Coordinates of C-alpha atoms in Angstrom, one line a residue:
Chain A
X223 CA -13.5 9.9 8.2
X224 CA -13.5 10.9 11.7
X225 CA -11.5 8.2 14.0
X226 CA -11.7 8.8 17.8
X227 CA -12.7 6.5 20.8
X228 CA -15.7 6.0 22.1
X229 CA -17.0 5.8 18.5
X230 CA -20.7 5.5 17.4
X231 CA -19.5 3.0 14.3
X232 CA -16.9 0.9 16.0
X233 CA -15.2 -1.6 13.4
X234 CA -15.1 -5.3 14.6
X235 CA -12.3 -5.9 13.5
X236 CA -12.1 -9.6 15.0
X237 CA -14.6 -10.1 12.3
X238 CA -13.1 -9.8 8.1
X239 CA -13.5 -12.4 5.4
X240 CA -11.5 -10.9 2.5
X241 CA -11.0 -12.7 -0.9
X242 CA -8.8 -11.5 -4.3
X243 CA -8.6 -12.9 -7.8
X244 CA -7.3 -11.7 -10.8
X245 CA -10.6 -11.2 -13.3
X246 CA -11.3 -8.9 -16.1
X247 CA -14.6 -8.3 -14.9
X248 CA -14.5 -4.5 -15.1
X249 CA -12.3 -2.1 -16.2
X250 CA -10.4 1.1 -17.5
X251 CA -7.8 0.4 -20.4
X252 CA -9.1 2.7 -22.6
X253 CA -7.8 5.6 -21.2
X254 CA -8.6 8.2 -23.4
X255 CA -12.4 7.4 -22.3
X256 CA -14.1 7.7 -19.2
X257 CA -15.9 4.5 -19.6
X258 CA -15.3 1.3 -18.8
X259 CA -14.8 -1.9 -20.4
X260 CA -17.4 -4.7 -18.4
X261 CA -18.2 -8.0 -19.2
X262 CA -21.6 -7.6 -17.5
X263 CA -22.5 -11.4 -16.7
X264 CA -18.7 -12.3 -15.7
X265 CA -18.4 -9.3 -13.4
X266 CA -21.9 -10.4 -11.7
X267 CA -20.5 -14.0 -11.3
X268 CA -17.3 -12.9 -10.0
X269 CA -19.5 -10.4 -7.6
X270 CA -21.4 -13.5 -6.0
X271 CA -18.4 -15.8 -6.2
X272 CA -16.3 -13.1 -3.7
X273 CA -19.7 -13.0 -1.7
X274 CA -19.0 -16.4 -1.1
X275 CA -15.7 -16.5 -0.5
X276 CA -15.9 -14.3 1.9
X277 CA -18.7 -14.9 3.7
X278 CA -16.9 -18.3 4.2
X279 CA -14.4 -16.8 6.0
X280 CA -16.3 -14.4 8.0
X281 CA -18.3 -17.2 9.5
X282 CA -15.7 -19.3 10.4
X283 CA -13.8 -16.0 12.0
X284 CA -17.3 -15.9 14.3
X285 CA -17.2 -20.1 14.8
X286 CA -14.0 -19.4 16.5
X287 CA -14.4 -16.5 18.0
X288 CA -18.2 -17.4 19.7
X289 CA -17.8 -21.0 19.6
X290 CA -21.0 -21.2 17.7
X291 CA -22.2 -21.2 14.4
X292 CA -23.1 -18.0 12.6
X293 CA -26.3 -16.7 10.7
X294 CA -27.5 -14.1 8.9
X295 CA -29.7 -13.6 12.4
X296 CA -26.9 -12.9 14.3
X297 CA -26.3 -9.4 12.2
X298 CA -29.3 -6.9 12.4
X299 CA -28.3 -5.4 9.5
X300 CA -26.4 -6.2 5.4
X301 CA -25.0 -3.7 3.6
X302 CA -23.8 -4.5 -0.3
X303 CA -21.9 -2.6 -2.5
X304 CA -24.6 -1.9 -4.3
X305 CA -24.1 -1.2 -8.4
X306 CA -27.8 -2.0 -8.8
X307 CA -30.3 -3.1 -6.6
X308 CA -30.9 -6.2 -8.2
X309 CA -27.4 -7.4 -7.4
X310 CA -28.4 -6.5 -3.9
X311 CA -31.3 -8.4 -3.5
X312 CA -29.4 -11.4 -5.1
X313 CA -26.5 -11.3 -3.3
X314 CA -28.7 -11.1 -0.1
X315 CA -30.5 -13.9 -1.7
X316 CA -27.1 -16.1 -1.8
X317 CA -26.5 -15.5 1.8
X318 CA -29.9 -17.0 2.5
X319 CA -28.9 -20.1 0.5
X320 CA -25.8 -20.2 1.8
X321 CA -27.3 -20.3 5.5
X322 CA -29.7 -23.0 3.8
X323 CA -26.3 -25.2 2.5
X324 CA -24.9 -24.7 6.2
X325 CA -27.7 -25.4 8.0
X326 CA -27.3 -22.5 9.9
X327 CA -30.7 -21.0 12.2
X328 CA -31.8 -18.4 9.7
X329 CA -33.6 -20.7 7.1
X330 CA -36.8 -22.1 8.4
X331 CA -38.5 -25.5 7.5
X332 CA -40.7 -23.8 5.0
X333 CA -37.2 -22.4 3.5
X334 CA -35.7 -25.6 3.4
X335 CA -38.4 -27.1 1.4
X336 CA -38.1 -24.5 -1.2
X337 CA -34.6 -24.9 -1.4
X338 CA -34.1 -28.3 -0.8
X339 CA -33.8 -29.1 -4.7
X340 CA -30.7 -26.9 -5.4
X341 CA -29.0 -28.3 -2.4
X342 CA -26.7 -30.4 -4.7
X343 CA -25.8 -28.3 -7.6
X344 CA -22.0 -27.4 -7.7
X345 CA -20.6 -23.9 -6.8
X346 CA -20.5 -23.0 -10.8
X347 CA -24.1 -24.4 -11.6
X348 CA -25.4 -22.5 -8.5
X349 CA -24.5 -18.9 -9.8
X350 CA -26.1 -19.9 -13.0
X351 CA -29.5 -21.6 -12.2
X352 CA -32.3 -19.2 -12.5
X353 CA -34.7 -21.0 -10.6
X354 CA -32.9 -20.9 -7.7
X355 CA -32.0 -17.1 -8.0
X356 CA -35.8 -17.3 -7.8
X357 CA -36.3 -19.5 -4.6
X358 CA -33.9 -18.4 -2.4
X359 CA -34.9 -14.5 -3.0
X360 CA -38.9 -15.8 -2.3
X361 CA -37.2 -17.4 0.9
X362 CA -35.0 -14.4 1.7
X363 CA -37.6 -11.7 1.1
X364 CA -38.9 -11.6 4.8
X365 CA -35.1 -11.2 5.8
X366 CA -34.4 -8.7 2.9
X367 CA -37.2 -6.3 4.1
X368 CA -36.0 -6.6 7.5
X369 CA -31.9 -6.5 7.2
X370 CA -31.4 -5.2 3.6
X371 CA -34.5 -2.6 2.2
X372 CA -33.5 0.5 5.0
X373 CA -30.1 0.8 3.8
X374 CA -31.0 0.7 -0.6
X375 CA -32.4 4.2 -0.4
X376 CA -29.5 6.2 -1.3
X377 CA -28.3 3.8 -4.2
X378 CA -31.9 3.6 -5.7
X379 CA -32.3 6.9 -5.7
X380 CA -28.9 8.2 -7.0
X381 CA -27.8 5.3 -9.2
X382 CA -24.5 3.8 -9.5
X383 CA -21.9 5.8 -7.1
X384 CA -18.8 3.0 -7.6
X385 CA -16.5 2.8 -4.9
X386 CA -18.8 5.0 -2.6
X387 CA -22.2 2.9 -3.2
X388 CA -21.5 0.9 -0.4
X389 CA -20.5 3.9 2.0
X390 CA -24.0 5.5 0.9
X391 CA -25.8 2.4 1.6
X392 CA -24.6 2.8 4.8
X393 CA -25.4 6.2 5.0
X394 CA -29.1 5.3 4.0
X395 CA -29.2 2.9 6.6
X396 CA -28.1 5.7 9.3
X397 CA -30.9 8.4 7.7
X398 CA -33.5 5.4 7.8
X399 CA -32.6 3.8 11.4
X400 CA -30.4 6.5 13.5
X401 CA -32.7 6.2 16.7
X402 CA -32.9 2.1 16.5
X403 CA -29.3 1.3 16.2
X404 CA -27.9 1.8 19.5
X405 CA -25.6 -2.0 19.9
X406 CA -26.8 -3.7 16.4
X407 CA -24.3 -5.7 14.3
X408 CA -24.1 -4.2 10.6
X409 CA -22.5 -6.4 8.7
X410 CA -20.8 -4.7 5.3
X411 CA -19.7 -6.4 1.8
X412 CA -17.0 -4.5 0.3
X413 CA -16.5 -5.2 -4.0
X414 CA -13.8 -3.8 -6.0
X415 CA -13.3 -5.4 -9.8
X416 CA -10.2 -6.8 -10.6
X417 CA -10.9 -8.3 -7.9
X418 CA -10.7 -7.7 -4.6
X419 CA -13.9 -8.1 -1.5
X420 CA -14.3 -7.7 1.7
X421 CA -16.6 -8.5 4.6
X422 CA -16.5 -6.9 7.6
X423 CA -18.5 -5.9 10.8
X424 CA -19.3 -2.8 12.9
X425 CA -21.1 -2.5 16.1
X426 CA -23.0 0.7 16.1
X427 CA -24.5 2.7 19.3
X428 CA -25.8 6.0 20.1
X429 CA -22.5 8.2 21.3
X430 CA -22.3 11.2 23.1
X431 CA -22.9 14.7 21.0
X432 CA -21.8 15.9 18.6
X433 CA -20.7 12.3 17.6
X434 CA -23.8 10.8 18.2
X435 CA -26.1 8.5 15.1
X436 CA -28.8 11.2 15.8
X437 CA -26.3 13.9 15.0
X438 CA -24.7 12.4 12.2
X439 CA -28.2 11.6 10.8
X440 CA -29.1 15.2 10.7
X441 CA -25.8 16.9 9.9
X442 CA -26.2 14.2 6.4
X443 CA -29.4 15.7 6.1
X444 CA -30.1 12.5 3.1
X445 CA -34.0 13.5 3.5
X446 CA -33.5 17.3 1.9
X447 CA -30.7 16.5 -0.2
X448 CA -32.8 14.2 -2.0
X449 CA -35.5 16.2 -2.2
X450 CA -33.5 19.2 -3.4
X451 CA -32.1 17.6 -6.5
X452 CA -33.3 19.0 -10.4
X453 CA -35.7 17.1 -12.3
X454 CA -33.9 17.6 -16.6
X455 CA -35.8 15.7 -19.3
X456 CA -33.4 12.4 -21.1
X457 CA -32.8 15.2 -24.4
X458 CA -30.9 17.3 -21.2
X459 CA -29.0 14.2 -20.2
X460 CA -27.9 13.5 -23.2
X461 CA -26.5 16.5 -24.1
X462 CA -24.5 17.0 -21.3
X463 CA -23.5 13.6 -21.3
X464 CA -22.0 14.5 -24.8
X465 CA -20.3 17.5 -23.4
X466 CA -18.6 15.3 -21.3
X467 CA -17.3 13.1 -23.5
X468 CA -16.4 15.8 -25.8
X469 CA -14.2 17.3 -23.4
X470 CA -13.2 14.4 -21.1
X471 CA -9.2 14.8 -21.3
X472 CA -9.6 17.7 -23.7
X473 CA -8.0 21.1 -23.9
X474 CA -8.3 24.3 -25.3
X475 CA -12.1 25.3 -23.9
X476 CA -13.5 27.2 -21.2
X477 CA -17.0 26.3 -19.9
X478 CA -20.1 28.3 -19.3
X479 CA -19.2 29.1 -15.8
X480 CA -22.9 28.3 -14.7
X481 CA -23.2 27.7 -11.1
X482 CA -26.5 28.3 -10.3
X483 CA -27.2 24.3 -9.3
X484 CA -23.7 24.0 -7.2
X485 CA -24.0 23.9 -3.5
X486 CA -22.8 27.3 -2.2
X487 CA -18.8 27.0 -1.7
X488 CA -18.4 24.7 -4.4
X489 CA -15.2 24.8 -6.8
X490 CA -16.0 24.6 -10.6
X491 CA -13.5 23.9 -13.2
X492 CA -13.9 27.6 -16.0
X493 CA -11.1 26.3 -18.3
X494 CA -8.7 24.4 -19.7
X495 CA -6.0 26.7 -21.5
X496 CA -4.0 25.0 -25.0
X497 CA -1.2 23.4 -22.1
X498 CA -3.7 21.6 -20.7
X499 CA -3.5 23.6 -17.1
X500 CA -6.9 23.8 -15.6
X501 CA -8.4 26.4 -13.6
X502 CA -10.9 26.1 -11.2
X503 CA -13.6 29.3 -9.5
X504 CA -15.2 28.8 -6.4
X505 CA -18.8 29.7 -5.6
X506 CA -19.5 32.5 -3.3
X507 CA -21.9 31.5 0.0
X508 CA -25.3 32.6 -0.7
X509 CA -24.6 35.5 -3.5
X510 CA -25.1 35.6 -7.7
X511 CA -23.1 33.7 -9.8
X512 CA -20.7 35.0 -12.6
X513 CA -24.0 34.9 -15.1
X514 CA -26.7 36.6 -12.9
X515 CA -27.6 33.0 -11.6
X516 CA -29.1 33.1 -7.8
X517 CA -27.7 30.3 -5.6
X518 CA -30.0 27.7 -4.9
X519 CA -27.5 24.8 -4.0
X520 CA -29.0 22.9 -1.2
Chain B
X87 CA 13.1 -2.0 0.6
X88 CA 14.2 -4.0 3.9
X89 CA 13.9 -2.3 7.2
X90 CA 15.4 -4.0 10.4
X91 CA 17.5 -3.3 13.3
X92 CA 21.5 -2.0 12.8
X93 CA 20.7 -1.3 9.5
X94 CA 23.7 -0.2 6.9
X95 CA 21.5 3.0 5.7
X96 CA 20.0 4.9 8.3
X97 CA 17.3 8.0 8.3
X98 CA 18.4 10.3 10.3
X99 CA 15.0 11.5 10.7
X100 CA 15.4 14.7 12.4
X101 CA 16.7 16.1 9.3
X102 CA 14.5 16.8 6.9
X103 CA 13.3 19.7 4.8
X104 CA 10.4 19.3 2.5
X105 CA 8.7 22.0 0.4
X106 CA 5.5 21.8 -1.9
X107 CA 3.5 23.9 -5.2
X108 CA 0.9 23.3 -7.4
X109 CA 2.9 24.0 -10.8
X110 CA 2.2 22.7 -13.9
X111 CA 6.4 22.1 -14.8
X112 CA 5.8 18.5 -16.3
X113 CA 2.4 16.6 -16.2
X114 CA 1.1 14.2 -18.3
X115 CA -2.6 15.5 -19.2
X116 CA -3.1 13.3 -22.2
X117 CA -3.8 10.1 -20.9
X118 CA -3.6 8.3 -24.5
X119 CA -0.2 9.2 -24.4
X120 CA 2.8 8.3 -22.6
X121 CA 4.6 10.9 -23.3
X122 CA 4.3 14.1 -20.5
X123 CA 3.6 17.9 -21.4
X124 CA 6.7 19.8 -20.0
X125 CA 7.5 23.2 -19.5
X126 CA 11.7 22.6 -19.8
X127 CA 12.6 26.5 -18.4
X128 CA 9.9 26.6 -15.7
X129 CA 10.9 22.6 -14.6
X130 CA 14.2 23.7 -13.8
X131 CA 13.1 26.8 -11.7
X132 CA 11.1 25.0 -10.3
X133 CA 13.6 22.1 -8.8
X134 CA 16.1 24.8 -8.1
X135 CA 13.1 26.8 -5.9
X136 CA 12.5 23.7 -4.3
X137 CA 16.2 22.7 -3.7
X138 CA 16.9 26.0 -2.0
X139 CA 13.8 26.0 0.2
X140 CA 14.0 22.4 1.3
X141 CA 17.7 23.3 1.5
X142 CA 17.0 26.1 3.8
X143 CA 14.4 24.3 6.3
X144 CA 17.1 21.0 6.4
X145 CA 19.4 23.9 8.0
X146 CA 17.3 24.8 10.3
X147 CA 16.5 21.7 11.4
X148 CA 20.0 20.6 11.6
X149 CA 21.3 24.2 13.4
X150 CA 18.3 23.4 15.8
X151 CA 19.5 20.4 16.6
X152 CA 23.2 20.5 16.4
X153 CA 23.7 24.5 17.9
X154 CA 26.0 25.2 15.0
X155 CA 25.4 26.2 11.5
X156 CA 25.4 23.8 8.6
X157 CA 27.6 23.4 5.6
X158 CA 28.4 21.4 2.7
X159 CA 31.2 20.5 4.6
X160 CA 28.9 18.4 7.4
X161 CA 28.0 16.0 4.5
X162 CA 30.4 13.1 3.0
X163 CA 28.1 13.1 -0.1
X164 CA 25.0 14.5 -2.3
X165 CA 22.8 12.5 -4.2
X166 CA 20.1 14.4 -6.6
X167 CA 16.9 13.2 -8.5
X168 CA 18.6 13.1 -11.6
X169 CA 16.9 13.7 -14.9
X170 CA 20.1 14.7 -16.6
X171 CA 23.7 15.5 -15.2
X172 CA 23.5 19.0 -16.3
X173 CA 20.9 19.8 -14.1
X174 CA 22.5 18.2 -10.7
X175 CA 25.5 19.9 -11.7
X176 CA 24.0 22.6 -11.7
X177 CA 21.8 22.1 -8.3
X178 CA 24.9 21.2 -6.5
X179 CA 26.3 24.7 -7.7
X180 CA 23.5 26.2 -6.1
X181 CA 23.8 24.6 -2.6
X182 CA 27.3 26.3 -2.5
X183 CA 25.5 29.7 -3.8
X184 CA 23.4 29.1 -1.2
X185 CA 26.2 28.6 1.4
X186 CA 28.2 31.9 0.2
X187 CA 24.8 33.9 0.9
X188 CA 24.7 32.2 4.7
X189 CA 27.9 32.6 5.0
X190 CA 28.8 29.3 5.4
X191 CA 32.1 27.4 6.1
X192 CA 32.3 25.8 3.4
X193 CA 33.1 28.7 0.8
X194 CA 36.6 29.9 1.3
X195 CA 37.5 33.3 -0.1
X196 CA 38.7 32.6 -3.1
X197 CA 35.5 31.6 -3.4
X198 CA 33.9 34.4 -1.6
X199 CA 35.4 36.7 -4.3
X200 CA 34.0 35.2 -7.4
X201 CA 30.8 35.3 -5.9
X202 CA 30.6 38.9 -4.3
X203 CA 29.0 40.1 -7.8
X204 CA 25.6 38.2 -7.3
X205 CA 25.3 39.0 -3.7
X206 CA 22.3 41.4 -4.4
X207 CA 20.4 39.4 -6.8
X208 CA 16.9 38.9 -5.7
X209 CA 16.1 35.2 -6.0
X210 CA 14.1 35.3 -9.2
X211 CA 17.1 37.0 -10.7
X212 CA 19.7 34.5 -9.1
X213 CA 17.7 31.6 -10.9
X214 CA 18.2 33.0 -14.6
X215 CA 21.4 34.4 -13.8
X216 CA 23.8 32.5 -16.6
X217 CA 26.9 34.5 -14.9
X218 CA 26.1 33.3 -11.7
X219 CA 25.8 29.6 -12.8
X220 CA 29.1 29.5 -14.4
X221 CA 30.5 31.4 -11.1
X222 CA 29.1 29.2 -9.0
X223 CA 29.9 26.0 -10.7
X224 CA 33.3 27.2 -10.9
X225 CA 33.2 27.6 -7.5
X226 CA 31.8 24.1 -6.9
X227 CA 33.9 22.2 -8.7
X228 CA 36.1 20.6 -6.4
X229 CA 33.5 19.9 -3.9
X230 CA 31.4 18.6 -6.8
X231 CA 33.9 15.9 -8.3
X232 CA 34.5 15.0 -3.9
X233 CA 30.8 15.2 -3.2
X234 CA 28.5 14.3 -5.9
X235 CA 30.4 12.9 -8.8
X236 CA 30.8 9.4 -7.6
X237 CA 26.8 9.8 -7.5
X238 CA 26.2 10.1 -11.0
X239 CA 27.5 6.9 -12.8
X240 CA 24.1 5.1 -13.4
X241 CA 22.1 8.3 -14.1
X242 CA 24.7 9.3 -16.4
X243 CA 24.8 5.9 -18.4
X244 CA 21.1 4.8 -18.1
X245 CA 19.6 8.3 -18.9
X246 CA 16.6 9.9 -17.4
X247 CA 15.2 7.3 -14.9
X248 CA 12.5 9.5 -13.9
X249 CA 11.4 8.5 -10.1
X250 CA 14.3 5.9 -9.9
X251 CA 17.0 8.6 -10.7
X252 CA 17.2 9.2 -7.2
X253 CA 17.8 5.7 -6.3
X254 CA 20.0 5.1 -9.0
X255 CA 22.4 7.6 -7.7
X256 CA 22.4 6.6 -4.5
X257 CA 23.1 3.2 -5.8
X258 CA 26.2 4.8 -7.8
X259 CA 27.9 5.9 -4.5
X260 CA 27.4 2.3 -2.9
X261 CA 29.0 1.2 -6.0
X262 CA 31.6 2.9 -6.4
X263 CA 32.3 4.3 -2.3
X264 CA 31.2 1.1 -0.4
X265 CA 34.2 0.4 1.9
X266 CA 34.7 4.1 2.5
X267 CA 30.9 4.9 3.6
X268 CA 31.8 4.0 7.2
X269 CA 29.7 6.5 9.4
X270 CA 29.7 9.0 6.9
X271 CA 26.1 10.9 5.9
X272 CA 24.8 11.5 2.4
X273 CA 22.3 13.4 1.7
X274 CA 19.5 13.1 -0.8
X275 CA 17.4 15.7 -2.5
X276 CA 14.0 13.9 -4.0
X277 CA 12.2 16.1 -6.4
X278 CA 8.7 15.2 -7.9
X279 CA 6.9 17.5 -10.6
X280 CA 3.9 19.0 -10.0
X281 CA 5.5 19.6 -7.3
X282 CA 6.8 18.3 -4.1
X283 CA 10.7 17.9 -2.7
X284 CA 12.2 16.9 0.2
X285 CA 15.7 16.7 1.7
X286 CA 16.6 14.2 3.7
X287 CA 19.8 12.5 5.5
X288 CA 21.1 9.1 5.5
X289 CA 23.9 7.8 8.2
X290 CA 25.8 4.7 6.8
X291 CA 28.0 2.1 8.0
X292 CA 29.5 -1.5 7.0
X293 CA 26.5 -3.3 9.2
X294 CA 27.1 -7.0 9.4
X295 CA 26.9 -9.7 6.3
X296 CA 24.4 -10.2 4.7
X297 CA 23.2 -6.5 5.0
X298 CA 26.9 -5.6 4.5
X299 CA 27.2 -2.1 2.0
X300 CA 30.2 -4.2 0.5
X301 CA 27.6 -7.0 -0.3
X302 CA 25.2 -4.8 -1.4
X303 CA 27.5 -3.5 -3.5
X304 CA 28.7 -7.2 -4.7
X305 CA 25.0 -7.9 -5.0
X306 CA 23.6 -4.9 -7.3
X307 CA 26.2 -5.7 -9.5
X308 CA 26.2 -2.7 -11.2
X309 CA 29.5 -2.7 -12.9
X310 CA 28.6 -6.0 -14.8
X311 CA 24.7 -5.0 -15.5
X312 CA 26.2 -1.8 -17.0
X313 CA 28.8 -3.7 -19.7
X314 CA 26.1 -6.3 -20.3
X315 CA 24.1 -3.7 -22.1
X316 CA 23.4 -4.7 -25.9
X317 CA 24.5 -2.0 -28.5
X318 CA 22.0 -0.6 -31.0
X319 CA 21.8 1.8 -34.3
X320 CA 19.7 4.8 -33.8
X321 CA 17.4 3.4 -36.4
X322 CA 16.3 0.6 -34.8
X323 CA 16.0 2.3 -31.1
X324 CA 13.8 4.7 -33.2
X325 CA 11.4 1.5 -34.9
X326 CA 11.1 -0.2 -31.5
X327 CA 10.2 3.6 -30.0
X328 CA 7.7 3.4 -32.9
X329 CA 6.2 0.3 -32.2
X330 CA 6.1 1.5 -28.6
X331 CA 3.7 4.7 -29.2
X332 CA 1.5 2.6 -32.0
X333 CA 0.7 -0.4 -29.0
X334 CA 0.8 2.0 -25.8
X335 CA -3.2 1.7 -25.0
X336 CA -3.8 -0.3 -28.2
X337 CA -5.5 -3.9 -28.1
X338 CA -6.0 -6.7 -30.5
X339 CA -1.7 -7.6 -31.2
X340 CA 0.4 -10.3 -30.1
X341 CA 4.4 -9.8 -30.0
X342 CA 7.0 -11.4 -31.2
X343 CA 7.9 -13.0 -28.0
X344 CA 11.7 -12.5 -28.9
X345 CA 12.7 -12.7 -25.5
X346 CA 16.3 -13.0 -26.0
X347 CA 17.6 -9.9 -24.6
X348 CA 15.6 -10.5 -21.5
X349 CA 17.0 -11.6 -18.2
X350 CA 16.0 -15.5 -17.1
X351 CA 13.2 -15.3 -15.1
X352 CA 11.5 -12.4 -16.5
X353 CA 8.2 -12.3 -17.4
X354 CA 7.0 -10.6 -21.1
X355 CA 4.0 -9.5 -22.5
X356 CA 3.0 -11.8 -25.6
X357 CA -0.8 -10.8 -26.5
X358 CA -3.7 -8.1 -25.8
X359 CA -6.7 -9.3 -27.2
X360 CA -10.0 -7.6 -28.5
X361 CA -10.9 -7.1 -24.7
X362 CA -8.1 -5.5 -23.9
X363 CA -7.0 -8.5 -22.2
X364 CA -2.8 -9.2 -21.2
X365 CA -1.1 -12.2 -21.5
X366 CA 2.1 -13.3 -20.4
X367 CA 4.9 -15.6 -20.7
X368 CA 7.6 -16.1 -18.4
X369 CA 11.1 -16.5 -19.6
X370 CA 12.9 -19.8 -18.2
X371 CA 16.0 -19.8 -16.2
X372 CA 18.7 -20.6 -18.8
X373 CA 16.9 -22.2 -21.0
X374 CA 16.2 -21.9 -24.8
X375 CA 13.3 -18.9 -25.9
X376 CA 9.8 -19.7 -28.0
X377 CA 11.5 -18.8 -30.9
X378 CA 14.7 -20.5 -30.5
X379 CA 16.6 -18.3 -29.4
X380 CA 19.2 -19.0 -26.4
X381 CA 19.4 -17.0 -22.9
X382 CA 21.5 -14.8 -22.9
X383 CA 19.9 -11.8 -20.0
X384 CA 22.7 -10.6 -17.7

């Protein structure tokens, strides 16, 4: 991260709602496996919960900044941590109905109808009522298109990235919108299990070259990168998946040393010797790999 | 850690020598263990390399600044990251090596003479040099037992703190040198596997109650926290080690919640369940234990 002034993505940092808890919603205490340990409908509970909380916050940081009352119109743009898309569009979803439990500007009459009988359920029955997961998306989905759809490219594409999702939500957002950003409010929802959320606020606009949104939209280059990645059939997956676990904290092997799908200049681990020490080769720019292999990284 | 105004312990932040490798000396690879992988010979060369370059730039720095050279001599005291006394003996030993070969004050010549031998030694040779390390501790002896002795008390009785050590020398000297570290320096050599080091220099003085050195003394205790120690037979250290490795990652066990050697106040694990879940109790202040037992922490 590049931090100078006159910056294109300018935090407002007036504007946080942050919220903690202590949940075990997802987790790592297996250590001897990569994976984790998630409690799948507690950790999306917990998700919307923190959305909640600190959406709470974040508005009543605006009401006394602005002296007026904030809604999701007042941000051109939402960007999620994004594990799935569903979560997305849910959590986008809960805004909506939080706008429609506020009364705030964003939720038309027609909204309010639809919503009007889940306006009394508590906090807990709310995260669990299916019907309203329905309405409120049917009442956000002109909003969703609008504030939400150009930045889920990258994390619909790609899959679960963790801690970066949100970062290439934003980055899909940037690819899809460079040219129309210039003084729009992006509003971001930060999610770490455990748990800890934030939501905060930058204030993007062109900038001068070479930190410019046009420039940092073609230097990420998101289009080609996409488009350059390998199609493997699910047997393929698999088996390197099982690799992987095979030699996640492992010793005592060396690997294959292909590199013909690495980006040139990339650094790939050869072997790990009986001590456990690793040792790492780098790929040359643009010349044949240590098994004949032509480069054709993106 | 406190930091304020007129503090007792000051950085002198001008001198400081740091120095950094990518070794593999002592690592801990095998994440379902808590034990580390450690190379014991190349550990030690490794610290002593470090020592004698972060030694080296902390002379600089200080002949830089001060227009004369620097010697043992300019400091009241030396603390170590101490993972056993034999090892700070010998580092101190090699400070004073390190002050014959610049020809520094603080070697006098009955000194000089014992060393002349290992004057041509390249460095590699120097650090496997067993003649040289008995010279040289020889040599060091009476500025060890002025300079660094009164540092190793804790370190000494408590055994290999690991990242602490450091601290818990330093904490020695306070203990046992409080109303005689009146404007005097000590310096601190901090030494992390893997590896990075750095020198640095402290400036001390009484400072005013409650930040007093003599009430920091009073308030560490560490004369009484040492005697209140609890005597046990090998065998049983070697059970509770034991029961140690069988739980460290495990789940599904609750413990005995025998908290009686604990101090009031502290809090103990008592279950991990099937999720990997932790649950805790917290001792009482003075007050009787779940299983009857009475208080009786330090």
């Amino acid at each position: 991260m590049l931090i100078g002034p006159d910056a294109p993505i300018a935090f407002e940092s007036k504007l946080r709602g942050s919220h903690m808890a202590h949940v075990y919603d997802f987790y790592k205490p297996n250590l001897a496996s990569e994976y984790p340990v998630v409690d799948g409908k507690l950790s999306q509970t917990c998700y919307l919960m923190a959305l909640d909380a600190c959406y709470k916050y974040f508005c009543h940081k605006f009401e006394k900044l602005e002296g007026k009352q904030f809604s999701i119109n007042d941000a051109e743009y939402f960007v999620f941590h994004s594990p799935y898309n569903k979560l997305v569009q849910k959590s986008f979803a809960r805004l909506v109905f939080n706008d429609f439990t506020r009364n705030a500007s964003s939720v038309d009459e027609a909204g309010k109808e639809k919503l009007a009988p889940f306006a009394s359920l508590t906090g807990d029955e709310s995260y669990q009522n299916r019907d309203l997961e329905k309405a409120s998306q049917q009442v956000a989905k002109p909003l969703y298109d609008a504030k939400v759809q150009p930045t889920t490219l990258v994390p619909k594409q790609v899959g679960n990235m963790y801690t970066a999702s949100i970062y290439a939500a934003f980055a899909s957002l940037i690819h899809n919108k460079h040219s129309a950003l210039n003084d729009k409010r992006v509003i971001l929802f930060s999610y770490g299990s455990g748990l800890t959320a934030t939501m905060f606020s930058l204030r993007l606009r062109e900038g001068q070259h070479p930190f410019s949104l046009s420039n940092i939209a073609s230097i990420m280059n998101v289009g080609e990168k996409l488009k350059s990645r390998h199609e493997f059939p699910p047997e393929k997956f698999v088996e390197i998946m099982q690799l992987m676990e095979h030699r996640y904290g492992a010793k005592d092997f060396v690997t294959n040393k292909d590199c013909s799908l690495l980006a040139p200049g990339t650094y790939y681990l050869t072997e790990v010797d009986s001590m456990y020490r690793r040792f790492y080769a780098k790929k040359p720019k643009e010349a044949p790999c240590e098994n004949g292999a032509v480069a054709n990284g993106h």
